[in-house]
Tab-separated table of C-alpha atoms in Angstrom:
chain	number	residue	atom	x	y	z
O	221	UNK	CA	92.603	92.647	83.513
O	222	UNK	CA	91.960	88.975	82.771
O	223	UNK	CA	94.988	87.145	81.516
O	224	UNK	CA	93.030	84.943	79.127
O	225	UNK	CA	91.565	87.856	77.188
O	226	UNK	CA	92.281	87.515	73.499
O	227	UNK	CA	92.392	90.334	70.952
O	228	UNK	CA	89.575	89.868	68.483
O	229	UNK	CA	88.523	93.445	67.598
O	230	UNK	CA	89.994	94.664	64.298
O	231	UNK	CA	91.329	98.120	63.963
O	232	UNK	CA	88.811	100.325	62.108
O	233	UNK	CA	89.821	101.237	58.587
O	234	UNK	CA	89.721	104.925	59.355
O	235	UNK	CA	92.344	104.484	62.045
O	236	UNK	CA	94.721	102.966	59.537
O	237	UNK	CA	94.169	105.471	56.774
O	238	UNK	CA	95.055	108.580	58.722
O	239	UNK	CA	97.472	110.911	56.965
O	240	UNK	CA	97.407	114.055	59.083
O	241	UNK	CA	99.984	115.397	61.532
O	242	UNK	CA	99.150	113.124	64.471
O	243	UNK	CA	101.205	110.258	65.733
O	244	UNK	CA	99.903	107.835	63.071
O	245	UNK	CA	101.721	106.290	60.164
O	246	UNK	CA	102.157	108.534	57.169
O	247	UNK	CA	101.688	111.654	59.256
O	248	UNK	CA	103.747	114.642	58.189
O	249	UNK	CA	105.546	117.048	60.526
O	250	UNK	CA	103.678	120.207	61.268
O	251	UNK	CA	106.998	122.029	61.739
O	252	UNK	CA	107.771	122.154	58.026
O	253	UNK	CA	109.230	125.518	57.067
O	254	UNK	CA	110.320	126.204	60.623
O	255	UNK	CA	106.765	126.774	61.985
O	256	UNK	CA	106.091	125.591	65.511
O	257	UNK	CA	104.033	122.479	66.133
O	258	UNK	CA	101.028	123.661	68.195
O	259	UNK	CA	97.721	122.346	69.452
O	260	UNK	CA	99.115	118.844	69.868
O	261	UNK	CA	98.052	116.220	72.425
O	262	UNK	CA	99.541	113.597	74.717
O	263	UNK	CA	97.265	110.895	75.978
O	264	UNK	CA	96.997	109.090	79.324
O	265	UNK	CA	95.643	105.510	78.984
O	266	UNK	CA	94.698	103.704	82.162
O	267	UNK	CA	92.206	103.251	84.936
O	268	UNK	CA	90.607	106.440	86.316
O	269	UNK	CA	87.643	104.504	87.673
O	270	UNK	CA	87.301	100.973	88.915
O	271	UNK	CA	89.161	98.876	91.546
O	272	UNK	CA	92.641	100.014	90.443
O	273	UNK	CA	91.730	103.670	89.898
O	274	UNK	CA	94.200	105.002	92.493
O	275	UNK	CA	97.157	103.650	90.499
O	276	UNK	CA	95.819	105.204	87.287
O	277	UNK	CA	95.198	108.604	88.907
O	278	UNK	CA	98.735	108.622	90.280
O	279	UNK	CA	100.064	108.144	86.765
O	280	UNK	CA	97.674	110.648	85.147
O	281	UNK	CA	98.682	113.325	87.707
O	282	UNK	CA	102.382	112.830	86.984
O	283	UNK	CA	101.861	113.188	83.284
O	284	UNK	CA	99.507	116.146	83.794
O	285	UNK	CA	102.098	117.973	85.923
O	286	UNK	CA	104.696	117.673	83.173
O	287	UNK	CA	102.259	118.993	80.573
O	288	UNK	CA	101.150	121.930	82.869
O	289	UNK	CA	104.807	122.885	83.433
O	290	UNK	CA	105.528	122.727	79.734
O	291	UNK	CA	102.515	124.920	78.983
O	292	UNK	CA	103.643	127.536	81.508
O	293	UNK	CA	106.841	127.948	79.497
O	294	UNK	CA	105.154	127.687	76.118
O	295	UNK	CA	101.955	129.699	76.583
O	296	UNK	CA	101.817	130.556	72.905
O	297	UNK	CA	101.883	126.855	71.862
O	298	UNK	CA	100.326	124.649	74.447
O	299	UNK	CA	99.966	120.841	74.589
O	300	UNK	CA	96.822	119.186	75.792
O	301	UNK	CA	96.609	116.015	77.979
O	302	UNK	CA	93.710	113.835	77.017
O	303	UNK	CA	92.575	110.833	79.057
O	304	UNK	CA	91.359	107.418	78.076
O	305	UNK	CA	89.797	105.664	81.107
O	306	UNK	CA	90.304	101.927	80.606
O	307	UNK	CA	89.003	101.001	84.035
O	308	UNK	CA	91.999	98.580	84.007
O	309	UNK	CA	89.888	96.232	81.806
O	310	UNK	CA	91.477	94.570	78.746
O	311	UNK	CA	88.027	94.127	77.188
O	312	UNK	CA	87.604	97.899	77.140
O	313	UNK	CA	91.140	98.715	75.952
O	314	UNK	CA	90.781	97.943	72.188
O	315	UNK	CA	87.883	100.277	71.741
O	316	UNK	CA	89.679	103.038	73.546
O	317	UNK	CA	92.804	102.415	71.510
O	318	UNK	CA	90.859	102.704	68.287
O	319	UNK	CA	89.398	105.958	69.476
O	320	UNK	CA	92.875	107.287	70.309
O	321	UNK	CA	94.475	106.502	66.967
O	322	UNK	CA	91.777	108.488	65.103
O	323	UNK	CA	92.854	111.736	66.839
O	324	UNK	CA	95.128	113.498	64.380
O	325	UNK	CA	96.561	115.752	67.093
O	326	UNK	CA	97.576	112.882	69.483
O	327	UNK	CA	101.338	112.211	69.133
O	328	UNK	CA	101.940	109.789	72.043
O	329	UNK	CA	100.425	107.849	74.927
O	330	UNK	CA	101.613	107.733	78.544
O	331	UNK	CA	100.457	104.161	79.123
O	332	UNK	CA	98.719	101.828	78.959
O	333	UNK	CA	98.997	101.565	82.626
O	334	UNK	CA	98.436	97.833	83.194
O	335	UNK	CA	99.876	94.730	81.457
O	336	UNK	CA	96.570	93.154	80.487
O	337	UNK	CA	95.229	96.285	78.771
O	338	UNK	CA	98.675	96.836	77.178
O	339	UNK	CA	98.524	93.383	75.595
O	340	UNK	CA	95.095	94.221	74.208
O	341	UNK	CA	95.748	97.790	73.073
O	342	UNK	CA	99.340	97.900	71.979
O	343	UNK	CA	98.881	95.964	68.709
O	344	UNK	CA	96.442	98.677	67.641
O	345	UNK	CA	98.858	101.475	68.592
O	346	UNK	CA	101.629	99.599	66.747
O	347	UNK	CA	99.646	99.198	63.532
O	348	UNK	CA	98.548	102.868	63.560
O	349	UNK	CA	102.034	104.064	64.494
O	350	UNK	CA	101.081	105.792	67.772
O	351	UNK	CA	104.076	105.728	70.209
O	352	UNK	CA	103.472	104.716	73.789
O	353	UNK	CA	105.583	104.938	76.978
O	354	UNK	CA	104.169	102.995	79.897
O	355	UNK	CA	104.947	104.215	83.405
O	356	UNK	CA	103.711	101.025	85.051
O	357	UNK	CA	103.026	97.955	82.815
O	358	UNK	CA	105.633	95.387	83.897
O	359	UNK	CA	104.918	92.052	82.175
O	360	UNK	CA	108.196	91.101	80.448
O	361	UNK	CA	106.483	89.684	77.378
O	362	UNK	CA	105.218	93.052	76.249
O	363	UNK	CA	108.632	93.975	74.847
O	364	UNK	CA	109.014	90.644	73.064
O	365	UNK	CA	106.381	91.357	70.346
O	366	UNK	CA	108.569	93.387	68.038
O	367	UNK	CA	106.468	96.532	68.514
O	368	UNK	CA	108.481	99.574	67.416
O	369	UNK	CA	106.075	101.992	69.137
O	370	UNK	CA	106.284	100.196	72.552
O	371	UNK	CA	108.339	101.691	75.401
O	372	UNK	CA	108.246	101.614	79.117
O	373	UNK	CA	110.048	103.838	81.651
O	374	UNK	CA	110.398	101.231	84.422
O	375	UNK	CA	111.968	97.815	84.883
O	376	UNK	CA	109.859	94.818	84.047
O	377	UNK	CA	108.932	91.805	86.190
O	378	UNK	CA	111.965	89.933	84.967
O	379	UNK	CA	113.862	92.295	87.382
O	380	UNK	CA	111.136	92.814	89.975
O	381	UNK	CA	110.293	89.148	90.430
O	382	UNK	CA	113.857	87.959	91.217
O	383	UNK	CA	114.292	91.052	93.482
O	384	UNK	CA	111.223	90.090	95.438
O	385	UNK	CA	112.436	86.519	95.747
O	386	UNK	CA	115.854	87.755	96.860
O	387	UNK	CA	114.322	89.966	99.541
O	388	UNK	CA	112.217	87.057	100.832
O	389	UNK	CA	115.247	84.810	101.077
O	390	UNK	CA	118.043	87.144	102.050
O	391	UNK	CA	116.279	89.915	104.082
O	392	UNK	CA	113.273	88.125	105.604
O	393	UNK	CA	115.197	84.873	105.697
O	394	UNK	CA	111.961	83.054	105.252
O	395	UNK	CA	112.032	79.269	105.114
O	396	UNK	CA	108.659	78.488	103.502
O	397	UNK	CA	106.763	80.794	101.129
O	398	UNK	CA	103.245	80.412	99.867
O	399	UNK	CA	102.510	82.072	96.525
O	400	UNK	CA	99.137	83.351	95.349
O	401	UNK	CA	98.334	85.123	92.050
O	402	UNK	CA	95.192	86.896	90.823
O	403	UNK	CA	95.130	85.108	87.432
O	404	UNK	CA	95.775	88.413	85.588
O	405	UNK	CA	98.396	89.042	82.914
O	406	UNK	CA	100.370	91.032	85.435
O	407	UNK	CA	99.742	89.045	88.659
O	408	UNK	CA	100.274	85.556	87.367
O	409	UNK	CA	103.243	86.527	85.218
O	410	UNK	CA	104.978	88.075	88.201
O	411	UNK	CA	104.015	85.289	90.623
O	412	UNK	CA	105.372	82.644	88.226
O	413	UNK	CA	108.748	84.422	88.181
O	414	UNK	CA	108.860	84.480	92.011
O	415	UNK	CA	107.847	80.816	92.127
O	416	UNK	CA	110.730	79.958	89.797
O	417	UNK	CA	113.278	81.945	91.763
O	418	UNK	CA	112.179	80.652	95.145
O	419	UNK	CA	112.244	77.055	93.921
O	420	UNK	CA	111.917	74.435	96.617
O	421	UNK	CA	111.207	77.124	99.152
O	422	UNK	CA	107.639	77.421	97.735
O	423	UNK	CA	105.357	75.715	100.285
O	424	UNK	CA	102.191	75.914	98.228
O	425	UNK	CA	100.415	77.737	95.395
O	426	UNK	CA	96.978	79.116	94.738
O	427	UNK	CA	95.185	81.380	92.227
O	428	UNK	CA	92.298	83.662	92.931
O	429	UNK	CA	90.180	85.948	90.741
O	430	UNK	CA	89.905	89.748	90.618
O	431	UNK	CA	86.819	91.063	92.416
O	432	UNK	CA	86.748	87.917	94.529
O	433	UNK	CA	86.012	88.753	98.194
O	434	UNK	CA	85.921	85.444	100.062
O	435	UNK	CA	89.405	83.953	100.411
O	436	UNK	CA	88.679	81.327	103.070
O	437	UNK	CA	89.935	78.533	100.772
O	438	UNK	CA	93.281	80.263	100.232
O	439	UNK	CA	93.543	81.079	103.942
O	440	UNK	CA	93.119	77.409	104.818
O	441	UNK	CA	95.827	76.408	102.358
O	442	UNK	CA	98.270	79.044	103.679
O	443	UNK	CA	97.817	78.192	107.340
O	444	UNK	CA	98.014	74.413	106.648
O	445	UNK	CA	101.303	74.905	104.726
O	446	UNK	CA	102.901	76.571	107.842
O	447	UNK	CA	104.481	79.144	105.518
O	448	UNK	CA	106.325	81.995	107.289
O	449	UNK	CA	105.932	84.291	104.284
O	450	UNK	CA	103.487	84.779	101.464
O	451	UNK	CA	103.992	86.405	98.072
O	452	UNK	CA	100.893	87.818	96.308
O	453	UNK	CA	100.970	88.722	92.634
O	454	UNK	CA	98.030	91.106	91.963
O	455	UNK	CA	96.457	94.409	92.917
O	456	UNK	CA	95.685	96.189	96.174
O	457	UNK	CA	91.910	95.541	96.269
O	458	UNK	CA	92.276	91.775	96.580
O	459	UNK	CA	95.559	91.979	98.545
O	460	UNK	CA	93.894	93.940	101.314
O	461	UNK	CA	91.187	91.362	101.768
O	462	UNK	CA	93.602	88.411	101.638
O	463	UNK	CA	95.885	89.798	104.351
O	464	UNK	CA	92.953	90.840	106.459
O	465	UNK	CA	91.437	87.398	106.323
O	466	UNK	CA	94.823	85.738	106.946
O	467	UNK	CA	95.413	87.851	110.094
O	468	UNK	CA	91.889	87.030	111.272
O	469	UNK	CA	92.759	83.380	110.956
O	470	UNK	CA	95.872	83.844	113.074
O	471	UNK	CA	98.531	83.682	110.393
O	472	UNK	CA	101.678	85.411	111.683
O	473	UNK	CA	103.966	85.363	108.572
O	474	UNK	CA	105.140	88.272	106.429
O	475	UNK	CA	102.951	89.356	103.576
O	476	UNK	CA	104.903	90.351	100.516
O	477	UNK	CA	103.420	91.807	97.300
O	478	UNK	CA	104.632	93.977	94.379
O	479	UNK	CA	103.923	97.312	92.783
O	480	UNK	CA	100.226	96.642	92.139
O	481	UNK	CA	99.706	96.738	95.907
O	482	UNK	CA	101.820	99.834	96.533
O	483	UNK	CA	98.885	102.149	97.203
O	484	UNK	CA	97.231	103.715	100.233
O	485	UNK	CA	94.043	101.908	99.199
O	486	UNK	CA	95.723	98.675	100.400
O	487	UNK	CA	96.191	100.185	103.905
O	488	UNK	CA	92.733	101.734	104.073
O	489	UNK	CA	90.992	98.449	103.137
O	490	UNK	CA	93.233	96.161	105.214
O	491	UNK	CA	93.567	98.361	108.242
O	492	UNK	CA	95.826	97.036	111.007
O	493	UNK	CA	96.356	93.821	109.095
O	494	UNK	CA	98.512	95.686	106.553
O	495	UNK	CA	101.090	96.646	109.182
O	496	UNK	CA	104.431	95.020	108.429
O	497	UNK	CA	103.605	94.064	104.861
O	498	UNK	CA	106.349	94.376	102.310
O	499	UNK	CA	105.868	95.796	98.797
O	500	UNK	CA	108.468	95.762	96.011
O	501	UNK	CA	108.444	98.304	93.194
O	502	UNK	CA	110.753	99.304	90.350
O	503	UNK	CA	109.903	102.890	91.331
O	504	UNK	CA	111.803	105.618	93.057
O	505	UNK	CA	110.950	106.768	96.635
O	506	UNK	CA	109.631	110.380	96.603
O	507	UNK	CA	112.507	111.617	98.850
O	508	UNK	CA	114.909	110.744	95.999
O	509	UNK	CA	113.343	113.434	93.839
O	510	UNK	CA	112.531	116.356	96.177
O	511	UNK	CA	111.928	119.072	93.602
O	512	UNK	CA	109.368	116.914	91.774
O	513	UNK	CA	107.747	115.891	95.039
O	514	UNK	CA	107.372	119.495	96.094
O	515	UNK	CA	105.888	120.490	92.730
O	516	UNK	CA	103.476	117.556	92.858
O	517	UNK	CA	102.433	118.365	96.366
O	518	UNK	CA	101.725	121.992	95.426
O	519	UNK	CA	99.656	120.953	92.417
O	520	UNK	CA	97.628	118.139	93.986
O	521	UNK	CA	97.852	118.727	97.708
O	522	UNK	CA	99.132	115.235	98.238
O	523	UNK	CA	102.479	113.486	97.965
O	524	UNK	CA	103.324	111.737	94.668
O	525	UNK	CA	102.347	108.081	94.767
O	526	UNK	CA	103.290	104.961	92.858
O	527	UNK	CA	104.427	105.782	89.338
O	528	UNK	CA	103.620	109.457	89.449
O	529	UNK	CA	107.342	110.297	88.927
O	530	UNK	CA	107.683	107.711	86.157
O	531	UNK	CA	104.732	109.156	84.347
O	532	UNK	CA	106.278	112.578	84.686
O	533	UNK	CA	109.402	111.355	83.016
O	534	UNK	CA	107.438	109.525	80.303
O	535	UNK	CA	105.374	112.653	79.447
O	536	UNK	CA	108.561	114.778	79.297
O	537	UNK	CA	109.975	112.441	76.659
O	538	UNK	CA	107.000	113.310	74.419
O	539	UNK	CA	107.179	116.948	75.319
O	540	UNK	CA	110.880	117.036	74.433
O	541	UNK	CA	110.001	115.459	71.103
O	542	UNK	CA	107.466	118.215	70.426
O	543	UNK	CA	109.987	120.849	71.429
O	544	UNK	CA	112.420	119.326	68.979
O	545	UNK	CA	109.835	119.567	66.197
O	546	UNK	CA	109.073	115.849	65.997
O	547	UNK	CA	105.443	115.103	65.264
O	548	UNK	CA	105.606	112.385	62.661
O	549	UNK	CA	105.302	108.848	64.063
O	550	UNK	CA	108.625	107.517	62.666
O	551	UNK	CA	110.431	110.674	63.841
O	552	UNK	CA	109.047	110.292	67.361
O	553	UNK	CA	109.994	106.571	67.413
O	554	UNK	CA	113.541	107.553	66.393
O	555	UNK	CA	113.650	110.377	68.912
O	556	UNK	CA	112.601	108.060	71.750
O	557	UNK	CA	115.112	105.442	70.674
O	558	UNK	CA	117.987	107.916	70.901
O	559	UNK	CA	116.747	109.742	73.995
O	560	UNK	CA	119.372	110.142	76.736
O	561	UNK	CA	118.447	112.647	79.411
O	562	UNK	CA	118.342	112.756	83.162
O	563	UNK	CA	114.842	112.513	84.467
O	564	UNK	CA	113.517	112.600	88.052
O	565	UNK	CA	113.614	108.773	88.329
O	566	UNK	CA	116.749	107.853	86.406
O	567	UNK	CA	118.843	108.628	83.337
O	568	UNK	CA	116.095	108.070	80.793
O	569	UNK	CA	117.221	105.807	77.911
O	570	UNK	CA	115.634	102.980	76.031
O	571	UNK	CA	116.997	99.850	74.426
O	572	UNK	CA	116.037	98.412	71.055
O	573	UNK	CA	112.971	96.671	72.582
O	574	UNK	CA	111.695	99.769	74.342
O	575	UNK	CA	112.967	98.707	77.767
O	576	UNK	CA	114.657	101.258	80.098
O	577	UNK	CA	118.500	101.140	80.102
O	578	UNK	CA	118.595	101.799	83.833
O	579	UNK	CA	116.553	99.839	86.329
O	580	UNK	CA	116.286	99.798	90.180
O	581	UNK	CA	113.942	97.847	92.432
O	582	UNK	CA	113.106	99.038	95.926
O	583	UNK	CA	111.421	97.313	98.850
O	584	UNK	CA	108.850	99.311	100.844
O	585	UNK	CA	107.201	98.512	104.224
O	586	UNK	CA	103.908	99.409	105.814
O	587	UNK	CA	104.843	101.090	109.094
O	588	UNK	CA	102.609	103.193	111.247
O	589	UNK	CA	99.854	103.067	108.608
O	590	UNK	CA	102.102	104.334	105.852
O	591	UNK	CA	104.077	102.861	102.961
O	592	UNK	CA	107.677	103.864	103.571
O	593	UNK	CA	110.982	103.009	101.768
O	594	UNK	CA	112.921	100.147	103.245
O	595	UNK	CA	115.856	99.509	100.955
O	596	UNK	CA	116.970	99.177	97.355
O	597	UNK	CA	117.181	95.512	96.439
O	598	UNK	CA	120.591	94.865	94.842
């Protein structure tokens, strides 16, 4: 998840020469003559292990629930969900992407989950013609590469960043905001947008590294700045340690972060220091989709978490394509481009760049040891 990672691994020749019925270029539809397309696969690509595993598991479960529900209704022609554990690491992503595009039965990917791994893997998916729908990668630049196979189900940080800044100014009415990023593709990109929107209100800046544990230098800078709020662009593992060390140093301001921190792992690691923290997310509160929430709870004995519902919607786009007999790459791309159906999170539609046509951003708060909805940021 390092922002400076550069793609240097070529796509294997075999991946580019595929001509079977998977989601790769040149693939032919297996529904010719009216026969049903069976034994197909949808992939999940994201962290199932590592520091950000909780976020990846949320997404995998949402996609898996959609597939399981589809299979219950289509027992004679089931779809398989296969997983690619990236560990959230862009250096691992190209190898996994190359493995994915060699699977002739794989017609689409729910993911990649994070922006850094998306930047590394999506060129490989694009060249091989394997369509992707991310439930969580929010860096705005991802949709500016001209990739026809790229799509995401949620709003990007060009909407989340300004919303976070607006909340800090209008709701918190903070006067001075310190901004810290984790140097990742996601965290720095988002923090830079917030910096721009806050303008002269920014009281100071700092960058840290993922897996860093001692933030005494940052804590000193924050307390010296006399900031009454702090925005952190990054993930929950580092956020928990930062806020814990800030509170130990006596800082009383409001800690604000974004969707990469919206996870119970933040609360578990930060403990009481997490109370009162604000987290923004272009994701729907569970109580806005009660039927989905109930089905998820029944399947996993836990409430849906960050991006579970978005992954459910993303998987259902691919499942609807299969149901409609679309298995060839170009046909699936066209199907997604014209998709217009109510999902559990929104009316699911995509623009020409693969961005969602409908976007909302919510603010959440940590109250009583839980992340609860606060308000939609408009």
